[in-house]
PDB file of C-alpha atoms in Angstrom:
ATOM      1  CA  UNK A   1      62.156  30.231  81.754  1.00 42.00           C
ATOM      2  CA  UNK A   2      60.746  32.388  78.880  1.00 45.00           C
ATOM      3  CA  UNK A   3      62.235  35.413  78.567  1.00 38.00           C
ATOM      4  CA  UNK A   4      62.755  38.774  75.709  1.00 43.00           C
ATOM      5  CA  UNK A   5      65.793  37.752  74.013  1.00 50.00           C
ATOM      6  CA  UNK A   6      68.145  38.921  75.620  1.00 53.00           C
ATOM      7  CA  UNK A   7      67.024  39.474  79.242  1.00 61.00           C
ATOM      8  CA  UNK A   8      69.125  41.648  81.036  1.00 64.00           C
ATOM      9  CA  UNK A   9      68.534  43.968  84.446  1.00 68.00           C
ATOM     10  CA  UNK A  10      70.490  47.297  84.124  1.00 69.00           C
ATOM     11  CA  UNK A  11      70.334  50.180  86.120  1.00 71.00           C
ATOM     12  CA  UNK A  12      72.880  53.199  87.029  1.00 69.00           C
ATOM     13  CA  UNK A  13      74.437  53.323  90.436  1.00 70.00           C
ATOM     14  CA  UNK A  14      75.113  56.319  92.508  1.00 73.00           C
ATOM     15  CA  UNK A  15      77.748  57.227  90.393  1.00 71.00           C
ATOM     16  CA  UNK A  16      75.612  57.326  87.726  1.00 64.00           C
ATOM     17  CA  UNK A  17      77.713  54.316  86.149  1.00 65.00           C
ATOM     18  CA  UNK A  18      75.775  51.219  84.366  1.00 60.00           C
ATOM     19  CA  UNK A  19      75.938  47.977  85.701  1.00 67.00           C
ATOM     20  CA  UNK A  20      73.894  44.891  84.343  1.00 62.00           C
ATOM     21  CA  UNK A  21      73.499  41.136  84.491  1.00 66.00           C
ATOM     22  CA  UNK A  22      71.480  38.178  83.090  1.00 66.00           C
ATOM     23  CA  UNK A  23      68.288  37.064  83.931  1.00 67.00           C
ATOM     24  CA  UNK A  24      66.581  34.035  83.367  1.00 62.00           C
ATOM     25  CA  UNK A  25      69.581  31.921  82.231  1.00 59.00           C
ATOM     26  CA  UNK A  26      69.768  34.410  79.385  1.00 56.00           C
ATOM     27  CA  UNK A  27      73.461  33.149  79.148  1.00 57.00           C
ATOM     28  CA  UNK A  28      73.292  29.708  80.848  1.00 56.00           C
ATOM     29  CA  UNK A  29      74.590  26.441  79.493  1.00 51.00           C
ATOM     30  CA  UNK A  30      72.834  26.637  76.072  1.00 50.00           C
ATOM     31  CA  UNK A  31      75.582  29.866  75.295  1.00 46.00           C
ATOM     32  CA  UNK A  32      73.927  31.965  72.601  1.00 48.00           C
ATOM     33  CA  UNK A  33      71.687  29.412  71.476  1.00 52.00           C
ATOM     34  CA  UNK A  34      69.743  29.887  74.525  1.00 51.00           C
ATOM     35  CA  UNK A  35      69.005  33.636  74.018  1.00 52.00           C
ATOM     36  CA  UNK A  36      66.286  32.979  71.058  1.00 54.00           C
ATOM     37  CA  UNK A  37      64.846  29.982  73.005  1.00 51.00           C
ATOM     38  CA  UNK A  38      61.250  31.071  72.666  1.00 50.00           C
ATOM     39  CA  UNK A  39      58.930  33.750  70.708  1.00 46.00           C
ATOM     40  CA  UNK A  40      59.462  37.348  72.289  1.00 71.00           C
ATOM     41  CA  UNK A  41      55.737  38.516  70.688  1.00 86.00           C
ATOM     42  CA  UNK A  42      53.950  37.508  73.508  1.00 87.00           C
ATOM     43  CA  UNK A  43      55.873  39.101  76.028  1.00 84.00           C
ATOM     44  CA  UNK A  44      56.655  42.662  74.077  1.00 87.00           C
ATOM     45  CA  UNK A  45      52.626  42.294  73.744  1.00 90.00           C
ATOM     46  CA  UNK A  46      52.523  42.130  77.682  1.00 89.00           C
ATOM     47  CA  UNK A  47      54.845  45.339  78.352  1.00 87.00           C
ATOM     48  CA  UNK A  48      52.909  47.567  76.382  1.00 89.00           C
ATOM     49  CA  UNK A  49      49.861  46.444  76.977  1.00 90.00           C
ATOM     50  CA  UNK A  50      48.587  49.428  78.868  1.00 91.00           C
ATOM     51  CA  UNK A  51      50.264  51.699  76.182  1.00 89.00           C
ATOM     52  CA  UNK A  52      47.906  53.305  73.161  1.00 87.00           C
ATOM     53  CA  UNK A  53      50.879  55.019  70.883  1.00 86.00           C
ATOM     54  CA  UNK A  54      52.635  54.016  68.220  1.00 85.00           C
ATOM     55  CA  UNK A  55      55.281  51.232  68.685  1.00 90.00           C
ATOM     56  CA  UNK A  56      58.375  51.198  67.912  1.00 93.00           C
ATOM     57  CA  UNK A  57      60.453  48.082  67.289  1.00 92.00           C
ATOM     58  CA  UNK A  58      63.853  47.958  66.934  1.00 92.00           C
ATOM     59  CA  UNK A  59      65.461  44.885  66.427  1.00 91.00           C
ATOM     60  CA  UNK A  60      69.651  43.300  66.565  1.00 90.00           C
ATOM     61  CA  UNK A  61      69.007  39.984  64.380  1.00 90.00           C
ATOM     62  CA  UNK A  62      71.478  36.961  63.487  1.00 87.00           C
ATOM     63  CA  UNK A  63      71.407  36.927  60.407  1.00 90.00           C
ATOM     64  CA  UNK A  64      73.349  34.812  57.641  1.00 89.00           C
ATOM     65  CA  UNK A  65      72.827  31.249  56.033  1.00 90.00           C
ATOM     66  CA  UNK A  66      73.184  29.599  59.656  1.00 85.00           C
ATOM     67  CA  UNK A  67      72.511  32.772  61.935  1.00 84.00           C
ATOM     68  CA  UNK A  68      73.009  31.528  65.922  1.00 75.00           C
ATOM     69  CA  UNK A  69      69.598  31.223  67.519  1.00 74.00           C
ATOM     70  CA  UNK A  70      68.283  29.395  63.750  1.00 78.00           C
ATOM     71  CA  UNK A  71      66.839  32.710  63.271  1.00 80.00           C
ATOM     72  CA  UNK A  72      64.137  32.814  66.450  1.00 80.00           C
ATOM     73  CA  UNK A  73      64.924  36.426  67.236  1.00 83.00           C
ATOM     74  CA  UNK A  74      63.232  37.249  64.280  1.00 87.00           C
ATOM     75  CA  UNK A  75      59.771  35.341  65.102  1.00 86.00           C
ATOM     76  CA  UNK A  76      58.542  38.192  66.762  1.00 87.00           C
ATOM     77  CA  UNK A  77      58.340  40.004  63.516  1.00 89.00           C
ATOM     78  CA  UNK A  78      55.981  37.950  62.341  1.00 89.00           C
ATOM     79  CA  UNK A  79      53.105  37.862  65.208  1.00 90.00           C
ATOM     80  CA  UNK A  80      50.137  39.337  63.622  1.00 90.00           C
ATOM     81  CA  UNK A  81      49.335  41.366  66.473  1.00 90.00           C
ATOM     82  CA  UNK A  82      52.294  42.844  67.663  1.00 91.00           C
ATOM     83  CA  UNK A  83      52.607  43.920  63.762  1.00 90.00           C
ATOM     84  CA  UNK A  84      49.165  45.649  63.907  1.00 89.00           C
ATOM     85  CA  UNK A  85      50.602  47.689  66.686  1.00 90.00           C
ATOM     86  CA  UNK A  86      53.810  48.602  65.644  1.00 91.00           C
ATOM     87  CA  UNK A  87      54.281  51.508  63.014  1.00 92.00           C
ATOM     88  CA  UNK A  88      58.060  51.641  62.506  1.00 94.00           C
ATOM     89  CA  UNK A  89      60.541  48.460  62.956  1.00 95.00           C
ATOM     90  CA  UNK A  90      64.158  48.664  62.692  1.00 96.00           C
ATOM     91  CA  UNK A  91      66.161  45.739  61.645  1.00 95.00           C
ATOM     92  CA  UNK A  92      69.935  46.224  62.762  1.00 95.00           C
ATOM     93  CA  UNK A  93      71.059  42.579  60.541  1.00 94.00           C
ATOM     94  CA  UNK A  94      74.051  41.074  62.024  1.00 92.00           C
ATOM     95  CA  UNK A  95      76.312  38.716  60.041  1.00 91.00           C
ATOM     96  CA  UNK A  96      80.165  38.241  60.273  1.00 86.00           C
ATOM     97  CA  UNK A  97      82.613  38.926  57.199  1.00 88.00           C
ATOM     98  CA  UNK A  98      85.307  36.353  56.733  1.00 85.00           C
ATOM     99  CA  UNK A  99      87.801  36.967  59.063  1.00 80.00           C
ATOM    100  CA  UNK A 100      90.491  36.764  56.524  1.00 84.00           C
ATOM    101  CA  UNK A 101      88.814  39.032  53.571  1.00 89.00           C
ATOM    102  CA  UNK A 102      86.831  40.609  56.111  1.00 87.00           C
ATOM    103  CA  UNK A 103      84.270  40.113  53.129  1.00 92.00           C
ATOM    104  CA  UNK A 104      80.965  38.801  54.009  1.00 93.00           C
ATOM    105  CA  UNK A 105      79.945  35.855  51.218  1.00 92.00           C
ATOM    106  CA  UNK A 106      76.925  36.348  48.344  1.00 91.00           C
ATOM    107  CA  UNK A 107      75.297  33.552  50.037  1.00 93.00           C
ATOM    108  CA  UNK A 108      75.016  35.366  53.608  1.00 93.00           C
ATOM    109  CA  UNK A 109      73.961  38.180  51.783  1.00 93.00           C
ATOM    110  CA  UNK A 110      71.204  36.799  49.901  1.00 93.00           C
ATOM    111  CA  UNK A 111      70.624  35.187  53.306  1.00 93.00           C
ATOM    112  CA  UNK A 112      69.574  38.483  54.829  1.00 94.00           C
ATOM    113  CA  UNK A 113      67.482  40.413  51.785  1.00 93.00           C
ATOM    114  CA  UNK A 114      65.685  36.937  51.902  1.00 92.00           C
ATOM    115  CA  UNK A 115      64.856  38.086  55.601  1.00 92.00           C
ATOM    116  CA  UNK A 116      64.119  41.522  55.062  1.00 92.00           C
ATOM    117  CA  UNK A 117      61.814  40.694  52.175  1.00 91.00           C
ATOM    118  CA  UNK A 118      59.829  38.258  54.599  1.00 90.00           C
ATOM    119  CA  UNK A 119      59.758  40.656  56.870  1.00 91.00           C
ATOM    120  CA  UNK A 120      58.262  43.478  54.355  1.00 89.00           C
ATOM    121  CA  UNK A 121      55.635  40.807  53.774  1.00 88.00           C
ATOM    122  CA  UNK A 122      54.417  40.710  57.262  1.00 87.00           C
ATOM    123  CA  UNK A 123      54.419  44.350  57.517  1.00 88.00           C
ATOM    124  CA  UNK A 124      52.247  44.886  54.715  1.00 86.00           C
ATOM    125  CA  UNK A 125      49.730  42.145  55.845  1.00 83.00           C
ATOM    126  CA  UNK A 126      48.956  44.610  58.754  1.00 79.00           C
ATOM    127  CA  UNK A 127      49.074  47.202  56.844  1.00 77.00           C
ATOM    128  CA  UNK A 128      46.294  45.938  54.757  1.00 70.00           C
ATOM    129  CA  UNK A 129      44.203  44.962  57.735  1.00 66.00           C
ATOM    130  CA  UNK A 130      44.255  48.352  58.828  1.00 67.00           C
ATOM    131  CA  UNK A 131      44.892  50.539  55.914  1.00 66.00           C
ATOM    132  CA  UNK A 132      47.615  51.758  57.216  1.00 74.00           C
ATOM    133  CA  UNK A 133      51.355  52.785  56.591  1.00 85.00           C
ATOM    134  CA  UNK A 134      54.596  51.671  58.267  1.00 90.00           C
ATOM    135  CA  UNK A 135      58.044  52.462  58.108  1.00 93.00           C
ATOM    136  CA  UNK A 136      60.826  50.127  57.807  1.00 94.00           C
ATOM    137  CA  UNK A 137      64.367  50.740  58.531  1.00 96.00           C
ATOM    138  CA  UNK A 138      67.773  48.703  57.516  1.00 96.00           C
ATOM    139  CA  UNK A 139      71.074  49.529  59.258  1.00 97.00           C
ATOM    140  CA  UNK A 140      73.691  47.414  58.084  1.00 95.00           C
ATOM    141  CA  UNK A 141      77.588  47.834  58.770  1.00 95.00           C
ATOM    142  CA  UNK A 142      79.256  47.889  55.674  1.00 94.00           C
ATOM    143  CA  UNK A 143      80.275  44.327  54.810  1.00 94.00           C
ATOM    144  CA  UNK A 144      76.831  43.509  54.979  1.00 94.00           C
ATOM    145  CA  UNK A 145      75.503  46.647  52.958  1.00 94.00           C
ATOM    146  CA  UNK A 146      78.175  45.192  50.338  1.00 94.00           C
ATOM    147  CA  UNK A 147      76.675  41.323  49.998  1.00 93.00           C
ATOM    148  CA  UNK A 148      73.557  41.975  50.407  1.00 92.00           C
ATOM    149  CA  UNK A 149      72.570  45.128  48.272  1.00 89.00           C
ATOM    150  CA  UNK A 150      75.553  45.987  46.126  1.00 83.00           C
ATOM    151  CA  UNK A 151      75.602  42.988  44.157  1.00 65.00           C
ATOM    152  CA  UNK A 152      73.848  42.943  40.589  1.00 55.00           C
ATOM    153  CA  UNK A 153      71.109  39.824  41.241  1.00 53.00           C
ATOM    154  CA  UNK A 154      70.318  41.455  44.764  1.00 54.00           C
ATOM    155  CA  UNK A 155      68.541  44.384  45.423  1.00 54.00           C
ATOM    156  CA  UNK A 156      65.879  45.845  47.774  1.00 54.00           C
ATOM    157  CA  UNK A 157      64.787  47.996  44.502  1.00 48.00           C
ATOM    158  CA  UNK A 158      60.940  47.323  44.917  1.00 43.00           C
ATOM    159  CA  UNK A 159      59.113  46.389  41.354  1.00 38.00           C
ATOM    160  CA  UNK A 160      55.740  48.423  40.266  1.00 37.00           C
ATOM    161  CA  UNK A 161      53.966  45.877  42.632  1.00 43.00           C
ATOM    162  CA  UNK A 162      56.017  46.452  45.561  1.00 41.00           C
ATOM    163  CA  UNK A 163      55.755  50.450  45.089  1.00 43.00           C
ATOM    164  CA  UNK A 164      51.973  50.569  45.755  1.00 46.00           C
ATOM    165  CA  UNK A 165      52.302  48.452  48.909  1.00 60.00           C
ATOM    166  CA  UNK A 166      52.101  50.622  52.021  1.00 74.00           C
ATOM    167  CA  UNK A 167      55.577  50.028  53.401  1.00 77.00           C
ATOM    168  CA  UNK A 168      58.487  52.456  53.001  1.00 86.00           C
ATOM    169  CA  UNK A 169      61.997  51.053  52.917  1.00 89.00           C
ATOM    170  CA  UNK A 170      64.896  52.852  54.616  1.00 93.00           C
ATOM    171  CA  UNK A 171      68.268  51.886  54.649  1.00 95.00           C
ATOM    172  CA  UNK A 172      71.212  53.812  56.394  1.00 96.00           C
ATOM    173  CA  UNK A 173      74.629  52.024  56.630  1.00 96.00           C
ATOM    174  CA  UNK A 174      77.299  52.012  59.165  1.00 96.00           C
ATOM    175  CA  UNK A 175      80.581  52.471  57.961  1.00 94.00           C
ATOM    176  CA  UNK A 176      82.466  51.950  60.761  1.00 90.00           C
ATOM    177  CA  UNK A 177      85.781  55.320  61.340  1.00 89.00           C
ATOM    178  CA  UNK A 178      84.048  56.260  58.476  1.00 93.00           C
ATOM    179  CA  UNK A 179      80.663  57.662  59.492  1.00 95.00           C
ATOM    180  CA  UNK A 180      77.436  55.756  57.590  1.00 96.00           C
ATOM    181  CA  UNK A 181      75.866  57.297  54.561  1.00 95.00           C
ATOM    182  CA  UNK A 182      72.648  56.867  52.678  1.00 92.00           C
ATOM    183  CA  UNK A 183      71.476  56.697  49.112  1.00 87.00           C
ATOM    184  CA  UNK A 184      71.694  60.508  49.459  1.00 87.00           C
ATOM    185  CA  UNK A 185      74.430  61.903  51.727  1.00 90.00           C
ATOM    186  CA  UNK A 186      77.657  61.019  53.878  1.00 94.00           C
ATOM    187  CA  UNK A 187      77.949  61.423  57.373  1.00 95.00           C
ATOM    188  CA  UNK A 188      80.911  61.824  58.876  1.00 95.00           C
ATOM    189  CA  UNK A 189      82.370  60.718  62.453  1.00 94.00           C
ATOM    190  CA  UNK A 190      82.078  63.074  65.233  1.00 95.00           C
ATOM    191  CA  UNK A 191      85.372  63.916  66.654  1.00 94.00           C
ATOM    192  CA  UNK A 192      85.391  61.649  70.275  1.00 95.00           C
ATOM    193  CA  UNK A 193      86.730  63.672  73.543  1.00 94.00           C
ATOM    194  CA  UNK A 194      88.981  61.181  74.783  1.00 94.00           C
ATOM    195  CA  UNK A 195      93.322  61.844  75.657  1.00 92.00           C
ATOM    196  CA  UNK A 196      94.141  60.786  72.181  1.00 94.00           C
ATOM    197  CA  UNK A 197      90.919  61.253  69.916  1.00 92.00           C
ATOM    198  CA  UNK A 198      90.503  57.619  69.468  1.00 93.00           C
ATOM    199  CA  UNK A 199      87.613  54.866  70.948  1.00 94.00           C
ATOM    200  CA  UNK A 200      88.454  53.585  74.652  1.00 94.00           C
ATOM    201  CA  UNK A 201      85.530  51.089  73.797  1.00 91.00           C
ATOM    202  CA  UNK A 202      83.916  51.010  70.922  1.00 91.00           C
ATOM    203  CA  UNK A 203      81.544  48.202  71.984  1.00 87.00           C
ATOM    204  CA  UNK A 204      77.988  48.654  71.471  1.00 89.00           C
ATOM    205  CA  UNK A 205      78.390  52.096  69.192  1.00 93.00           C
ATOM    206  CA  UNK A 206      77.031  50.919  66.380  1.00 93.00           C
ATOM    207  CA  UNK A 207      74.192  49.328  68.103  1.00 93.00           C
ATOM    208  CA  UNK A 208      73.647  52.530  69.651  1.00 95.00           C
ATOM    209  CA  UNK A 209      73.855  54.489  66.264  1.00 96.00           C
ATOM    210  CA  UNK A 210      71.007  52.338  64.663  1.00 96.00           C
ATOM    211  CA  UNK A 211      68.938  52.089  67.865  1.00 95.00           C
ATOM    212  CA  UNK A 212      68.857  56.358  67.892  1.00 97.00           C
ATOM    213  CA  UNK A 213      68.733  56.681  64.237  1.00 97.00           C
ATOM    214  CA  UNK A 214      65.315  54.396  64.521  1.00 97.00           C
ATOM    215  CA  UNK A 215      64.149  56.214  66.978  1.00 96.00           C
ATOM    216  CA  UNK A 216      64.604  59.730  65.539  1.00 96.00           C
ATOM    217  CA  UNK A 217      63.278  58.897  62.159  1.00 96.00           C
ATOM    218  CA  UNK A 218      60.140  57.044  63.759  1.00 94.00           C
ATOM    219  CA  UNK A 219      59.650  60.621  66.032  1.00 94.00           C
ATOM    220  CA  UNK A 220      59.837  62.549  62.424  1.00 94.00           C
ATOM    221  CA  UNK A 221      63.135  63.771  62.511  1.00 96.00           C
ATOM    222  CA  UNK A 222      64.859  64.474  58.863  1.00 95.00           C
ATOM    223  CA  UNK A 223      67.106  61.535  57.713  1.00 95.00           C
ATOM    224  CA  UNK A 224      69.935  64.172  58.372  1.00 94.00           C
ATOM    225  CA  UNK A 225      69.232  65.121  61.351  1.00 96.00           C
ATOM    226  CA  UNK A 226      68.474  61.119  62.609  1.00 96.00           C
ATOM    227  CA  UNK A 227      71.926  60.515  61.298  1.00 96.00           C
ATOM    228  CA  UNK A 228      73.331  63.312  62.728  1.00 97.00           C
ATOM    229  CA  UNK A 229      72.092  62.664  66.324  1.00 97.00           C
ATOM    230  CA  UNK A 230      72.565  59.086  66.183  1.00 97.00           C
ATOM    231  CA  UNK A 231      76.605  59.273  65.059  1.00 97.00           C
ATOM    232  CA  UNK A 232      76.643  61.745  68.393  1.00 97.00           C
ATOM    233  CA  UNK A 233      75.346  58.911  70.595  1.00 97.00           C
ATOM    234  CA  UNK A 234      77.427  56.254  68.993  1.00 96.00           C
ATOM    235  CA  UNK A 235      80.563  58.512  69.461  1.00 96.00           C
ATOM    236  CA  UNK A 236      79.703  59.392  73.341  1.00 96.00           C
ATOM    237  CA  UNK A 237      79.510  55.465  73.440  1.00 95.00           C
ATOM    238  CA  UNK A 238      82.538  55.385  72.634  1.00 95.00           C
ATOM    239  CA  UNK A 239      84.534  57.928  75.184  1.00 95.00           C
ATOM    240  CA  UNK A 240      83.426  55.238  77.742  1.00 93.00           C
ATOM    241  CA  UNK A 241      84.888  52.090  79.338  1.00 89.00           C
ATOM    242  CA  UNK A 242      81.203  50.690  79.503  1.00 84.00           C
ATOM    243  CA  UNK A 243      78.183  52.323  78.992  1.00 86.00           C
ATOM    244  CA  UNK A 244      77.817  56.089  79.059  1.00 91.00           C
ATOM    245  CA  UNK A 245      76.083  57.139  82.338  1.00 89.00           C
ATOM    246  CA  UNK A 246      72.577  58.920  82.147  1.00 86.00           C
ATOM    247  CA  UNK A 247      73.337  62.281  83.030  1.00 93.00           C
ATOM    248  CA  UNK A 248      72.757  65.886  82.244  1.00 95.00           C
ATOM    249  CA  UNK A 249      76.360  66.512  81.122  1.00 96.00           C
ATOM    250  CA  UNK A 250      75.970  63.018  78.715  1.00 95.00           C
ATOM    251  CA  UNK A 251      73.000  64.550  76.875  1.00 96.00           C
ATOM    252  CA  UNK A 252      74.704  68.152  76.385  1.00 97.00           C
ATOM    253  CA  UNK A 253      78.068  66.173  75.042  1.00 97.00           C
ATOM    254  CA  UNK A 254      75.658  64.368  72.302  1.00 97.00           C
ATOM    255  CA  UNK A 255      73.779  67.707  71.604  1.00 97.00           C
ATOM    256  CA  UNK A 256      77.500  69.323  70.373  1.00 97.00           C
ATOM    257  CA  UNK A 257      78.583  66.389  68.625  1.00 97.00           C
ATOM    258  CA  UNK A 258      75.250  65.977  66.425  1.00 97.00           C
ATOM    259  CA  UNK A 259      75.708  69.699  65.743  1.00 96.00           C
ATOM    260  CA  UNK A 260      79.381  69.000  64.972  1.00 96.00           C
ATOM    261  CA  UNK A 261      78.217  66.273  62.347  1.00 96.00           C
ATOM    262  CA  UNK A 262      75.628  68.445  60.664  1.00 95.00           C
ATOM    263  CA  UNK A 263      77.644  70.812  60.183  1.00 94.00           C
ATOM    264  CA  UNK A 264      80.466  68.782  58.608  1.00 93.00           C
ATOM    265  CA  UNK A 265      77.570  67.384  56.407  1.00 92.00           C
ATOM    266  CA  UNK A 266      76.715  70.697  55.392  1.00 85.00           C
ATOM    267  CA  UNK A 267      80.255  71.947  54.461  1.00 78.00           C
ATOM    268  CA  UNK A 268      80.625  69.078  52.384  1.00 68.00           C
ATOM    269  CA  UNK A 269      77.359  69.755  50.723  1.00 56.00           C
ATOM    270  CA  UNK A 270      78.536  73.795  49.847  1.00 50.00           C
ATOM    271  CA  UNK A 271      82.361  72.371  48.716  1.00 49.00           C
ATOM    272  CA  UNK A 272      80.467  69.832  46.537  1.00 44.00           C
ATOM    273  CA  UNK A 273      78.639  72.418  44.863  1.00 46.00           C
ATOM    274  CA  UNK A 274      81.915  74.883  44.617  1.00 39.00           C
TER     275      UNK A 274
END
């Protein structure tokens, strides 16, 4: 009953439409509990064990004072060896504002820099074995970005120790209708192709947009141009009633709308500096 949390067969059918469902109890009796049931290390180690590249680990974790799944999904991050094989990890932190304020507390957000801080620890332990560098990237939504790193006693500000460890810190956040931004530059929403310009589902966008952003910036795209591709896949995500289907015409539609973005990006930079 061990399984990658979460287990799920999808595939496209001959429309070219997703379908998916659980496997291994993934959703059984235990409800979301039962999704971190077990380390994943072992079994990420299995998949690629007949691959030599660099890894790339992206990863959606509970996060919070009580995150569901007491924090499991996390252990993988911490398995020595799966560490010395990965080069870039992406941590997507998920914790839920109040649903009143829509504010997510200090405490939660202490909660998850005291996870990404444990997590830069493990990192640099294999880096030190193996004198080497890796990348780290944070995507927040924006109630997180706001408890954990805006507030005065927390910050992911490394000290003169920190800076000659061999990890590098990135942090892009999600802000929702509003595009994301980093330290450096706002990106704005691609326009969405649907009858009225607004989401039919916007389930699983911003999952999407940090999963893409990840994997540009680990494949040496510019922070721009990760950003820029990865608000085009999380607004195609959103034209859909599920999941967009893998096609040709998919892939063209999230070409134009990351060349929409950077070019939005770069009007804004030119009307700044008018």
């Amino acid at each position: 009953d061990e399984h990658i949390t979460p287990t799920i067969n999808i595939w496209h059918d001959e429309n070219e439409l997703v379908h998916w469902m659980p496997v291994d109890g993934s959703f059984g009796e235990e409800g979301a509990n039962g999704l971190w049931k077990v380390p994943t290390a072992p079994s990420i180690l299995q998949s690629i064990s007949d691959f030599s590249g660099d890894v790339i680990l992206h990863c959606i974790l509970e996060s919070g004072c009580k995150p569901t799944g007491e924090g499991l999904d996390a252990s993988m991050l911490f398995d020595p060896v799966l560490m010395e094989r990965t080069t870039v990890v992406g941590i997507e932190p998920i914790v839920f504002p109040d649903e009143e304020s829509g504010v997510v507390s200090e405490e939660n957000g202490k909660a998850v820099l005291d996870l990404i801080h444990i997590v830069e620890a493990a990192m640099n332990s294999s880096c030190e074995e193996r004198n080497s560098n890796k990348l780290l990237i944070i995507t927040p939504d924006r109630p997180c970005y706001d408890a954990a790193f805006l507030h005065p006693s927390q910050s992911i500000k490394r000290s003169s120790d920190m800076q000659q460890k061999q990890i590098l810190t990135e942090m892009v956040t999600r802000n929702g209708a509003n595009g994301s931004f980093t330290e450096d530059v706002a990106i704005p929403c691609a326009s969405l192709r649907t009858a009225d310009g607004t989401p039919v589902n916007p389930t699983g966008a911003g999952n999407a947009y940090s999963a893409a952003f990840v994997t540009c910036r680990a494949h040496g795209d510019t922070v721009l141009d990760a950003a820029a591709l990865a608000t085009a896949v999380g607004a195609v995500v959103c034209e859909y009633d599920h999941l967009p289907p893998w096609s040709w015409e998919v892939l063209e539609r999230i070409a134009e709308a990351a060349c929409e973005v950077k070019q939005r990006v770069r009007g804004n930079i030119i009307a700044c500096k008018l």
